[in-house]
Coordinates of C-alpha atoms in Angstrom, one line a residue:
X853 CA -150.8 -86.5 84.7
X854 CA -149.5 -88.0 81.6
X855 CA -147.0 -90.9 81.7
X856 CA -143.8 -90.8 79.8
X857 CA -143.8 -93.3 77.0
X858 CA -141.8 -95.8 78.5
X859 CA -143.8 -95.9 81.7
X860 CA -147.1 -96.1 79.8
X861 CA -145.9 -99.0 77.8
X862 CA -144.9 -100.8 81.0
X863 CA -148.2 -100.2 82.6
X864 CA -150.2 -101.2 79.5
X865 CA -148.1 -104.3 79.1
X866 CA -148.5 -105.3 82.9
X867 CA -152.2 -104.9 82.5
X868 CA -152.4 -106.9 79.3
X869 CA -150.5 -109.7 81.0
X870 CA -152.9 -109.7 83.8
X871 CA -156.0 -109.7 81.7
X872 CA -154.5 -112.7 79.7
X873 CA -153.1 -114.8 82.5
X874 CA -155.5 -114.1 85.1
X875 CA -158.7 -112.9 84.1
X876 CA -159.6 -114.4 80.8
X877 CA -159.0 -118.1 82.2
X878 CA -161.6 -117.7 84.9
X879 CA -164.2 -115.6 83.0
X880 CA -166.7 -118.7 82.8
X881 CA -166.3 -119.3 86.5
X882 CA -167.0 -115.8 87.6
X883 CA -170.1 -115.9 85.3
X884 CA -171.3 -119.1 87.1
X885 CA -170.5 -118.0 90.4
X886 CA -171.6 -114.5 90.1
X887 CA -168.5 -113.3 92.0
X888 CA -164.9 -112.3 91.4
X889 CA -162.5 -114.3 93.6
X890 CA -161.1 -112.3 96.6
X891 CA -157.6 -113.3 95.5
X892 CA -158.3 -111.5 92.2
X893 CA -159.4 -108.3 93.8
X894 CA -156.2 -108.4 96.1
X895 CA -154.1 -108.5 93.0
X896 CA -156.1 -105.9 91.4
X897 CA -155.5 -103.7 94.4
X898 CA -151.6 -104.6 94.2
X899 CA -151.6 -103.6 90.5
X900 CA -153.0 -100.0 91.5
X901 CA -156.1 -100.6 89.4
X902 CA -158.5 -98.9 92.0
X903 CA -156.3 -95.8 92.0
X904 CA -155.8 -95.2 88.3
X905 CA -157.3 -91.7 88.4
X906 CA -156.7 -90.9 91.8
X907 CA -153.9 -88.2 92.3
X908 CA -150.5 -89.2 93.3
X909 CA -150.5 -87.5 96.3
X910 CA -153.1 -89.5 97.7
X911 CA -151.5 -92.9 96.8
X912 CA -153.1 -93.3 93.4
X913 CA -151.5 -93.4 89.8
X914 CA -152.8 -90.1 88.7
X915 CA -153.3 -91.0 85.4
X916 CA -154.3 -88.7 82.7
X917 CA -157.4 -89.4 80.5
X918 CA -155.6 -90.7 77.6
X919 CA -153.4 -93.0 79.7
X920 CA -156.7 -94.2 81.6
X921 CA -158.3 -94.7 78.3
X922 CA -155.5 -97.0 77.0
X923 CA -155.6 -99.0 80.3
X924 CA -159.5 -99.3 79.9
X925 CA -159.0 -100.7 76.5
X926 CA -156.8 -103.3 77.7
X927 CA -159.1 -104.2 80.6
X928 CA -161.9 -104.5 78.0
X929 CA -160.3 -107.6 76.6
X930 CA -161.6 -109.5 79.8
X931 CA -165.3 -109.8 80.9
X932 CA -166.4 -106.3 81.8
X933 CA -167.6 -107.6 85.4
X934 CA -163.8 -107.6 86.3
X935 CA -163.4 -104.0 85.4
X936 CA -166.5 -103.1 87.4
X937 CA -165.0 -104.3 90.5
X938 CA -162.9 -101.2 90.6
X939 CA -164.6 -99.1 88.0
X940 CA -166.4 -96.9 90.5
X941 CA -163.2 -96.3 92.6
X942 CA -161.7 -95.1 89.0
X943 CA -164.6 -93.3 87.7
X944 CA -168.2 -92.0 88.9
X945 CA -167.6 -92.9 92.7
X946 CA -164.4 -91.0 93.1
X947 CA -164.3 -88.2 90.6
X948 CA -166.8 -85.9 92.4
X949 CA -164.5 -86.1 95.3
X950 CA -161.3 -85.6 93.2
X951 CA -162.8 -82.6 91.0
X952 CA -164.9 -80.8 93.8
X953 CA -163.8 -82.2 97.2
X954 CA -161.9 -79.7 99.5
X955 CA -158.6 -80.5 101.1
X956 CA -159.9 -82.3 104.2
X957 CA -162.4 -84.4 102.3
X958 CA -159.7 -85.5 99.9
X959 CA -157.3 -86.3 102.8
X960 CA -159.8 -88.2 104.6
X961 CA -161.0 -90.6 101.7
X962 CA -158.7 -90.6 98.8
X963 CA -155.9 -92.7 100.1
X964 CA -158.5 -95.6 101.0
X965 CA -160.0 -95.3 97.5
X966 CA -156.7 -95.5 95.8
X967 CA -155.8 -98.4 97.8
X968 CA -159.1 -100.3 97.4
X969 CA -159.7 -100.3 101.2
X970 CA -162.6 -97.9 100.4
X971 CA -164.9 -99.0 97.7
X972 CA -167.0 -95.9 96.4
X973 CA -170.4 -95.9 94.7
X974 CA -172.3 -93.0 92.6
X975 CA -175.9 -92.7 93.7
X976 CA -177.8 -90.7 91.3
X977 CA -180.5 -93.0 89.6
X978 CA -183.8 -93.3 91.3
X979 CA -187.1 -95.0 90.3
X980 CA -188.4 -91.8 88.9
X981 CA -185.0 -90.3 87.8
X982 CA -182.9 -92.1 85.3
X983 CA -182.3 -90.2 81.9
X984 CA -184.1 -87.3 83.5
X985 CA -181.3 -87.1 86.1
X986 CA -182.5 -83.5 87.1
X987 CA -185.9 -85.2 88.6
X988 CA -184.0 -86.4 91.7
X989 CA -186.5 -86.7 94.5
X990 CA -184.1 -88.0 97.4
X991 CA -184.3 -85.0 99.8
X992 CA -181.8 -83.6 101.9
X993 CA -183.0 -81.0 104.6
X994 CA -180.7 -79.1 106.6
X995 CA -181.2 -79.5 110.5
X996 CA -178.4 -77.8 112.5
X997 CA -175.1 -79.2 111.5
X998 CA -176.2 -82.0 109.3
X999 CA -178.4 -82.6 106.3
X1000 CA -181.2 -85.5 106.7
X1001 CA -181.6 -87.6 103.8
X1002 CA -184.7 -89.3 102.8
X1003 CA -185.1 -91.2 99.7
X1004 CA -184.2 -94.3 97.5
X1005 CA -181.7 -95.0 94.7
X1006 CA -181.9 -97.6 92.1
X1007 CA -179.4 -99.8 90.1
X1008 CA -176.4 -98.4 92.1
X1009 CA -173.3 -100.4 90.9
X1010 CA -171.1 -101.7 93.8
X1011 CA -173.5 -100.7 96.5
X1012 CA -173.1 -103.8 98.2
X1013 CA -169.5 -103.4 98.9
X1014 CA -169.3 -99.6 99.1
X1015 CA -168.2 -97.9 102.2
X1016 CA -168.4 -94.4 100.6
X1017 CA -171.4 -93.1 98.5
X1018 CA -171.6 -90.0 96.3
X1019 CA -175.5 -89.2 96.5
X1020 CA -177.2 -86.6 94.8
X1021 CA -180.2 -85.3 96.7
X1022 CA -182.6 -82.2 96.4
X1023 CA -181.9 -79.4 99.0
X1024 CA -184.1 -76.8 97.2
X1025 CA -187.4 -78.4 96.4
X1026 CA -188.8 -74.9 95.2
X1027 CA -186.2 -75.3 92.2
X1028 CA -187.1 -77.3 89.6
X1029 CA -184.6 -79.5 87.7
X1030 CA -180.9 -80.0 88.6
X1031 CA -180.5 -76.4 90.1
X1032 CA -182.1 -77.6 93.5
X1033 CA -179.8 -80.8 93.7
X1034 CA -176.5 -81.0 95.8
X1035 CA -173.9 -83.6 96.1
X1036 CA -172.9 -85.5 99.5
X1037 CA -170.4 -87.9 100.5
X1038 CA -172.1 -90.4 102.6
X1039 CA -170.4 -93.2 104.7
X1040 CA -172.1 -96.6 104.6
X1041 CA -172.1 -97.0 108.4
X1042 CA -174.3 -94.0 109.0
X1043 CA -177.6 -95.0 110.6
X1044 CA -180.7 -95.1 108.1
X1045 CA -178.8 -96.3 105.2
X1046 CA -179.7 -99.7 103.8
X1047 CA -178.7 -101.7 100.7
X1048 CA -181.0 -104.2 99.0
X1049 CA -179.8 -107.7 97.8
X1050 CA -178.3 -107.6 94.3
X1051 CA -180.7 -107.5 91.3
X1052 CA -180.8 -110.4 88.9
X1053 CA -179.3 -109.1 85.5
X1054 CA -179.1 -109.8 81.9
X1055 CA -175.2 -109.9 81.9
X1056 CA -172.0 -109.0 83.7
X1057 CA -172.3 -111.7 86.3
X1058 CA -169.9 -111.0 88.9
X1059 CA -170.6 -107.2 89.0
X1060 CA -173.5 -106.3 91.2
X1061 CA -176.3 -103.4 91.6
X1062 CA -178.6 -102.7 94.3
X1063 CA -181.2 -100.4 95.7
X1064 CA -180.0 -98.0 98.2
X1065 CA -182.5 -96.5 100.7
X1066 CA -181.9 -93.3 103.0
X1067 CA -184.2 -93.2 106.2
X1068 CA -183.5 -90.1 108.1
X1069 CA -179.8 -90.5 107.4
X1070 CA -177.8 -87.5 109.2
X1071 CA -175.0 -86.3 106.9
X1072 CA -172.5 -83.9 108.5
X1073 CA -172.6 -80.5 106.7
X1074 CA -169.0 -80.8 106.0
X1075 CA -169.6 -84.0 103.7
X1076 CA -171.4 -81.8 101.1
X1077 CA -169.5 -81.7 98.0
X1078 CA -169.2 -78.1 96.7
X1079 CA -171.9 -75.5 97.3
X1080 CA -175.7 -76.2 97.6
X1081 CA -177.2 -76.6 94.4
X1082 CA -174.1 -77.6 92.5
X1083 CA -174.9 -81.5 92.5
X1084 CA -176.0 -81.5 89.0
X1085 CA -172.7 -79.9 87.9
X1086 CA -170.7 -82.4 89.9
X1087 CA -172.8 -85.1 88.2
X1088 CA -172.3 -83.9 84.7
X1089 CA -168.7 -83.3 85.0
X1090 CA -168.0 -86.7 86.5
X1091 CA -170.0 -88.3 83.8
X1092 CA -168.0 -86.6 80.9
X1093 CA -164.8 -88.6 82.4
X1094 CA -167.0 -91.7 83.0
X1095 CA -168.4 -91.7 79.5
X1096 CA -164.8 -91.6 78.0
X1097 CA -163.9 -94.5 80.2
X1098 CA -166.9 -96.7 79.3
X1099 CA -166.2 -95.8 75.5
X1100 CA -162.7 -97.1 75.9
X1101 CA -163.9 -100.2 77.6
X1102 CA -166.2 -100.8 74.7
X1103 CA -163.3 -100.4 72.1
X1104 CA -161.4 -103.3 74.2
X1105 CA -164.2 -105.6 74.0
X1106 CA -164.7 -105.1 70.5
X1107 CA -161.1 -105.6 69.7
X1108 CA -161.2 -108.9 71.7
X1109 CA -164.2 -110.0 69.9
X1110 CA -162.6 -109.4 66.6
X1111 CA -159.6 -111.3 67.7
X1112 CA -161.9 -114.3 68.5
X1113 CA -163.8 -114.0 65.2
X1114 CA -160.5 -114.1 63.3
X1115 CA -159.2 -117.0 65.1
X1116 CA -162.5 -119.2 65.1
X1117 CA -163.0 -118.3 61.1
X1118 CA -159.6 -119.5 60.3
X1119 CA -160.0 -122.8 62.0
X1120 CA -163.7 -123.6 61.3
X1121 CA -164.2 -125.3 58.0
X1122 CA -167.2 -125.5 55.8
X1123 CA -167.4 -126.6 52.3
X1124 CA -163.6 -127.9 52.4
X1125 CA -162.3 -124.6 53.5
X1126 CA -161.9 -122.1 56.3
X1127 CA -164.9 -120.1 56.6
X1128 CA -162.4 -117.1 56.7
X1129 CA -162.3 -117.4 52.9
X1130 CA -166.0 -116.7 52.2
X1131 CA -166.5 -113.1 51.4
X1132 CA -169.5 -112.4 53.3
X1133 CA -167.6 -113.4 56.6
X1134 CA -164.8 -111.2 55.5
X1135 CA -167.4 -108.4 55.1
X1136 CA -168.4 -108.8 58.8
X1137 CA -165.1 -108.9 60.0
X1138 CA -164.1 -105.7 57.9
X1139 CA -167.0 -103.8 59.2
X1140 CA -166.4 -104.6 62.7
X1141 CA -162.5 -103.8 62.4
X1142 CA -163.3 -100.4 60.5
X1143 CA -165.8 -99.3 63.3
X1144 CA -163.5 -100.4 66.2
X1145 CA -160.6 -98.5 64.5
X1146 CA -163.1 -95.5 64.3
X1147 CA -164.1 -95.8 67.9
X1148 CA -160.6 -95.8 69.2
X1149 CA -159.6 -92.9 67.2
X1150 CA -162.5 -91.1 68.6
X1151 CA -161.9 -92.0 72.3
X1152 CA -158.3 -91.3 72.1
X1153 CA -158.5 -87.9 70.4
X1154 CA -161.1 -86.8 72.9
X1155 CA -159.1 -87.9 75.7
X1156 CA -156.0 -85.9 74.5
X1157 CA -158.4 -82.9 74.2
X1158 CA -159.6 -83.4 77.8
X1159 CA -155.9 -83.8 79.1
X1160 CA -155.1 -80.4 77.3
X1161 CA -157.9 -78.6 79.4
X1162 CA -160.4 -78.4 76.5
X1163 CA -164.0 -78.9 77.4
X1164 CA -165.4 -82.4 75.7
X1165 CA -168.9 -82.7 76.8
X1166 CA -169.8 -83.1 73.1
X1167 CA -167.0 -85.3 71.9
X1168 CA -167.4 -87.4 75.3
X1169 CA -171.1 -87.9 74.5
X1170 CA -170.2 -88.8 71.0
X1171 CA -167.5 -91.2 71.9
X1172 CA -169.8 -93.0 74.3
X1173 CA -172.6 -93.1 71.6
X1174 CA -170.5 -94.5 69.1
X1175 CA -168.4 -96.9 71.0
X1176 CA -171.2 -98.5 72.9
X1177 CA -173.4 -98.8 69.7
X1178 CA -170.3 -100.3 67.8
X1179 CA -169.6 -103.0 70.3
X1180 CA -173.2 -104.0 70.3
X1181 CA -173.0 -104.6 66.6
X1182 CA -169.5 -106.1 66.8
X1183 CA -170.9 -108.8 69.3
X1184 CA -173.9 -109.5 67.3
X1185 CA -171.7 -110.3 64.3
X1186 CA -169.3 -112.4 66.4
X1187 CA -172.6 -114.6 67.3
X1188 CA -173.1 -114.7 63.6
X1189 CA -169.7 -115.9 62.6
X1190 CA -169.4 -118.4 65.4
X1191 CA -173.0 -119.8 64.3
X1192 CA -174.3 -122.4 66.7
X1193 CA -170.9 -122.1 68.7
X1194 CA -171.8 -118.4 69.4
X1195 CA -175.0 -119.1 70.9
X1196 CA -173.9 -121.9 73.5
X1197 CA -171.8 -121.1 76.4
X1198 CA -168.7 -122.9 75.5
X1199 CA -167.0 -120.0 73.6
X1200 CA -168.1 -117.3 75.8
X1201 CA -169.4 -115.1 72.8
X1202 CA -173.1 -115.3 74.1
X1203 CA -171.8 -114.0 77.4
X1204 CA -170.1 -110.9 75.9
X1205 CA -173.1 -110.5 73.6
X1206 CA -175.3 -110.1 76.9
X1207 CA -172.4 -108.2 78.8
X1208 CA -172.2 -105.3 76.2
X1209 CA -175.7 -104.4 76.0
X1210 CA -175.7 -102.4 79.2
X1211 CA -173.3 -100.0 77.8
X1212 CA -175.9 -98.5 75.6
X1213 CA -177.8 -97.6 78.9
X1214 CA -175.5 -96.6 81.8
X1215 CA -173.6 -93.3 81.9
X1216 CA -176.4 -92.0 80.0
X1217 CA -178.6 -94.0 77.2
X1218 CA -177.5 -93.6 73.5
X1219 CA -180.6 -91.3 73.4
X1220 CA -179.4 -89.1 76.1
X1221 CA -175.9 -89.1 74.2
X1222 CA -177.8 -88.1 71.0
X1223 CA -179.3 -85.1 72.8
X1224 CA -176.2 -84.0 74.3
X1225 CA -174.4 -84.0 70.9
X1226 CA -177.2 -82.3 69.1
X1227 CA -177.4 -79.5 71.9
X1228 CA -173.7 -78.9 72.0
X1229 CA -173.4 -78.8 68.1
X1230 CA -176.3 -76.4 67.9
X1231 CA -174.9 -74.2 70.5
X1232 CA -171.4 -74.2 68.7
X1233 CA -173.1 -73.4 65.4
X1234 CA -172.1 -76.6 63.6

């Protein structure tokens, strides 16, 4: 549901102040401790950030895609690790349930997801199934009133804290590709489900990814999302929205980096004048600003299309491709503008440089987005 203009502005202003006053001042500490403070997470819950995309009847804010994108842009102005705390509840961890869940499933889980009491996680990626998401090997074998899950998932965001997983598993081994895959709601406390220690990562300290193993985990039949064989459909529709959300976050990070570059270049002096006076510095700022504006326009136009009920598989992939590549270039230029100061930890530029690298990988790599854009363009005839 789209917010009226006044309510939207109030929400954006509240999130912007939270980012500026609470999140940005503790970025370095979160990176050093590799943890977001519990009191900050409680404030996120109070603000309704865990339920941005959850329908109002289940306690969420029920934002439309454009409103969610605008909020994500504001959240992108702080270290991405903060957004990751509730990102799976807003996106890939919950949207399969929102889009495909039956009334009983929604009533059981969505109120807790919206409040942040229930942390969700999306378990698709496997050691041999990353970009080739149809190559899922985790098995779900029907046995009476339950499916028995066996297999392992890799690099699963928020798995360490999740109490509910949306798991993609192969129910029909005779069907190749995505057609034999089904989606399941798997509670954390089921016997046989285990989560590894968090992986050490290049960036986004404070956000954690884990391996998840299923060893004869019995999942009740009523926990299947949609019909058998619809898991790939669930995953792809969830990822359409998730890609737009990530693209919006990329825009926010880029806008923050540009503002930091302008402030630094206006103060830093070389050859007797601010480096902002030098045309080669101006060129990097101009390129960054132009690309960020283009990404913002593409993301918001696509979000409005989705809100209008138009299919946006092509546009969502294009948004994620352009915005994630864009923010990588902006971060690289920021290091260059800051010079030595950009390479050391004091200013946080090197941290953001590392943080944004993952955006070109998860929710589908840039190369997968290119394939989608090309496929859909050819299908549409241009």
